[in-house]
Amino acid sequence: YQKAGFNWLSTIVNYNFGGLLADEMGLGKTLQILALILARKEQKKEHSFSLIVAPASVVYNWQNEANKFTPNLRVAVLGGNKQARTSLLRDAQNYDLLITSYQSLNHDLEAYQGLTFDLEIIDEAQNIKNYQSVTAQSVKVIQAHHKLALTGTPIENKLSELWSIFDYLMPGFLGSYLDFRKKYEIPIVKENKQD
């Protein structure tokens, strides 16, 4: 299933779609993403770099997994104080993968201006379930050629959470939130429609 997941991710990225990998916890979402980043590095003629945004509690896990499974990737964690993170971002072209937390991203948006990532991957994508939150707005303004989301729980409480993730992945694909609410959320939730 990890090979199938990797192949699916590669295909959707090659066709310029965003993708939501919603495997359950422990099934190797991290490994599939690292394999994708490495494969893209090996295929590209010009250097590019990717960004992973994750909860602070797993940022260093991403770094450890990258060092273990993809030692050929040059990885930097955007940790420390704002000045240290800004300095690393100025040297983004020296890395293949940058890893940051949602909180750091919220504070560092100015430093991302002028950067375009190959892939922007948000881990534990339910962190952007409230489309009006600062966190949801922050991940959506990052410039990237391709956007991916990882979560075992794409919907925790309401359908609008799924809309917010898709608004990050492929803005406009599900229409505006008001359109989505009228066309899908209200009929499904209030009227129990299944079609």
Coordinates of C-alpha atoms in Angstrom, one line a residue:
Y1 CA 0.0 0.0 0.0
Q2 CA 2.9 2.4 0.6
K3 CA 4.1 1.8 -3.0
A4 CA 0.6 2.4 -4.3
G5 CA 0.4 5.5 -2.2
F6 CA 3.7 6.7 -3.5
N7 CA 2.6 6.0 -7.1
W8 CA -0.7 7.9 -6.5
L9 CA 1.1 10.9 -5.0
S10 CA 3.6 10.9 -8.0
T11 CA 0.7 10.8 -10.5
I12 CA -1.4 13.6 -8.9
V13 CA 1.7 15.8 -8.6
N14 CA 2.7 15.1 -12.2
Y15 CA -0.9 16.2 -13.3
N16 CA -0.7 19.3 -11.1
F17 CA -3.4 18.3 -8.7
G18 CA -3.3 18.7 -4.9
G19 CA -3.8 15.6 -2.9
L20 CA -5.0 14.4 0.5
L21 CA -3.3 11.3 1.8
A22 CA -5.7 10.2 4.5
D23 CA -4.0 6.9 5.6
E24 CA -4.5 6.0 9.3
M25 CA -1.8 6.7 11.8
G26 CA 1.2 4.4 11.6
L27 CA 0.7 3.4 7.9
G28 CA 3.7 5.3 6.6
K29 CA 2.5 8.7 5.3
T30 CA 5.9 10.2 6.3
L31 CA 7.8 7.6 4.4
Q32 CA 5.7 8.0 1.3
I33 CA 6.2 11.8 1.3
L34 CA 9.9 11.5 1.8
A35 CA 10.2 9.0 -1.0
L36 CA 8.3 11.5 -3.2
I37 CA 10.6 14.4 -2.4
L38 CA 13.6 12.2 -3.0
A39 CA 12.3 10.9 -6.3
R40 CA 11.5 14.5 -7.5
K41 CA 15.0 15.6 -6.5
E42 CA 16.5 12.8 -8.6
Q43 CA 14.2 13.5 -11.6
K44 CA 14.6 17.3 -11.8
K45 CA 17.3 19.0 -13.8
E46 CA 17.2 22.1 -11.7
H47 CA 17.4 22.4 -7.9
S48 CA 14.1 22.9 -6.0
F49 CA 13.2 22.6 -2.4
S50 CA 10.1 21.6 -0.5
L51 CA 8.4 22.6 2.8
I52 CA 6.7 20.5 5.4
V53 CA 4.5 22.2 7.9
A54 CA 3.7 20.0 10.9
P55 CA 2.7 20.3 14.6
A56 CA 5.6 21.3 16.7
S57 CA 5.5 17.9 18.5
V58 CA 6.5 16.0 15.3
V59 CA 8.9 18.5 13.5
Y60 CA 12.0 16.6 14.8
N61 CA 10.4 13.3 14.0
W62 CA 10.2 14.4 10.4
Q63 CA 13.9 15.3 10.5
N64 CA 14.8 12.0 12.1
E65 CA 12.8 10.0 9.5
A66 CA 14.4 12.0 6.7
N67 CA 17.9 11.3 8.0
K68 CA 17.0 7.6 8.4
F69 CA 15.2 6.9 5.1
T70 CA 16.4 9.6 2.8
P71 CA 20.0 10.6 3.9
N72 CA 20.6 12.1 0.5
L73 CA 18.2 14.9 1.2
R74 CA 19.6 18.1 2.7
V75 CA 17.2 18.8 5.5
A76 CA 16.8 21.9 7.7
V77 CA 14.4 22.4 10.6
L78 CA 13.2 25.9 10.9
G79 CA 13.7 26.0 14.7
G80 CA 15.0 28.4 17.2
N81 CA 14.1 32.0 17.3
K82 CA 12.6 34.1 14.5
Q83 CA 16.0 35.4 13.5
A84 CA 17.5 31.9 13.1
R85 CA 14.5 30.7 11.1
T86 CA 14.7 33.8 8.8
S87 CA 18.3 33.1 8.3
L88 CA 17.6 29.6 7.2
L89 CA 14.9 30.7 4.9
R90 CA 17.3 33.1 3.2
D91 CA 19.5 30.1 2.4
A92 CA 16.5 27.9 1.4
Q93 CA 18.2 27.0 -1.9
N94 CA 20.9 25.2 0.0
Y95 CA 18.4 22.5 1.1
D96 CA 16.1 20.0 -0.4
L97 CA 13.6 20.1 2.4
L98 CA 12.7 22.6 5.1
I99 CA 10.5 21.6 8.0
T100 CA 8.6 24.0 10.2
S101 CA 5.8 24.1 12.7
Y102 CA 2.4 25.7 12.1
Q103 CA 3.2 28.2 14.9
S104 CA 6.5 29.2 13.4
L105 CA 5.0 29.6 10.0
N106 CA 2.3 31.9 11.4
H107 CA 5.1 34.2 12.8
D108 CA 7.4 34.0 9.8
L109 CA 5.2 34.7 6.8
E110 CA 7.2 37.8 5.8
A111 CA 10.3 35.7 5.5
Y112 CA 8.6 33.4 2.9
Q113 CA 8.0 36.2 0.4
G114 CA 9.9 35.5 -2.8
L115 CA 10.2 31.8 -2.1
T116 CA 8.5 29.2 -4.3
F117 CA 8.6 25.6 -3.1
D118 CA 8.3 22.5 -5.3
L119 CA 6.0 20.8 -2.7
E120 CA 4.3 22.3 0.3
I121 CA 3.0 19.4 2.6
I122 CA 0.9 20.0 5.6
D123 CA 1.0 17.2 8.2
E124 CA -1.9 16.6 10.5
A125 CA -4.0 18.7 8.1
Q126 CA -6.9 18.9 10.6
N127 CA -4.9 21.8 12.0
I128 CA -6.4 24.0 9.2
K129 CA -10.0 22.7 9.7
N130 CA -11.2 26.2 10.6
Y131 CA -10.8 28.0 7.3
Q132 CA -10.9 31.4 9.0
S133 CA -8.0 30.6 11.4
V134 CA -4.6 32.3 11.1
T135 CA -3.1 28.9 10.6
A136 CA -5.3 28.0 7.6
Q137 CA -4.7 31.4 6.0
S138 CA -0.9 31.0 6.6
V139 CA -0.5 27.7 4.8
K140 CA -2.6 29.0 1.9
V141 CA -0.4 32.0 1.1
I142 CA 2.8 30.0 0.8
Q143 CA 3.9 29.7 -2.9
A144 CA 4.4 26.1 -4.1
H145 CA 4.0 24.3 -7.4
H146 CA 2.2 21.5 -5.7
K147 CA 0.3 21.2 -2.4
L148 CA -0.3 18.0 -0.4
A149 CA -2.1 17.3 2.9
L150 CA -1.7 14.4 5.3
T151 CA -4.2 13.4 8.0
G152 CA -5.8 10.3 9.4
T153 CA -8.8 12.4 10.3
P154 CA -9.8 14.7 7.4
I155 CA -13.2 15.3 9.0
E156 CA -13.4 15.4 12.8
N157 CA -16.7 17.3 13.4
K158 CA -18.1 19.0 10.3
L159 CA -17.9 18.9 6.5
S160 CA -16.5 22.4 6.4
E161 CA -13.2 21.0 7.7
L162 CA -12.9 19.0 4.5
W163 CA -13.7 22.1 2.5
S164 CA -10.9 24.0 4.3
I165 CA -8.3 21.3 3.4
F166 CA -9.4 21.3 -0.3
D167 CA -9.3 25.1 -0.3
Y168 CA -5.6 24.7 0.6
L169 CA -5.0 21.9 -1.9
M170 CA -6.9 23.2 -4.9
P171 CA -8.5 26.7 -4.3
G172 CA -11.9 26.9 -6.0
F173 CA -12.2 23.2 -6.7
L174 CA -15.2 22.9 -4.3
G175 CA -16.3 26.4 -4.9
S176 CA -16.6 29.1 -2.2
Y177 CA -17.4 27.9 1.3
L178 CA -20.9 29.4 0.9
D179 CA -21.5 27.4 -2.3
F180 CA -20.1 24.2 -0.6
R181 CA -22.3 24.7 2.4
K182 CA -25.4 25.2 0.3
K183 CA -24.7 22.4 -2.2
Y184 CA -23.2 19.7 0.1
E185 CA -23.1 20.5 3.8
I186 CA -26.7 21.5 4.5
P187 CA -28.2 18.7 2.3
I188 CA -25.9 16.1 3.9
V189 CA -26.1 17.2 7.5
K190 CA -29.6 18.6 7.8
E191 CA -31.5 16.7 5.2
N192 CA -29.5 13.4 5.5
K193 CA -29.1 13.2 1.7
Q194 CA -26.6 10.6 0.5
D195 CA -26.5 11.4 -3.3

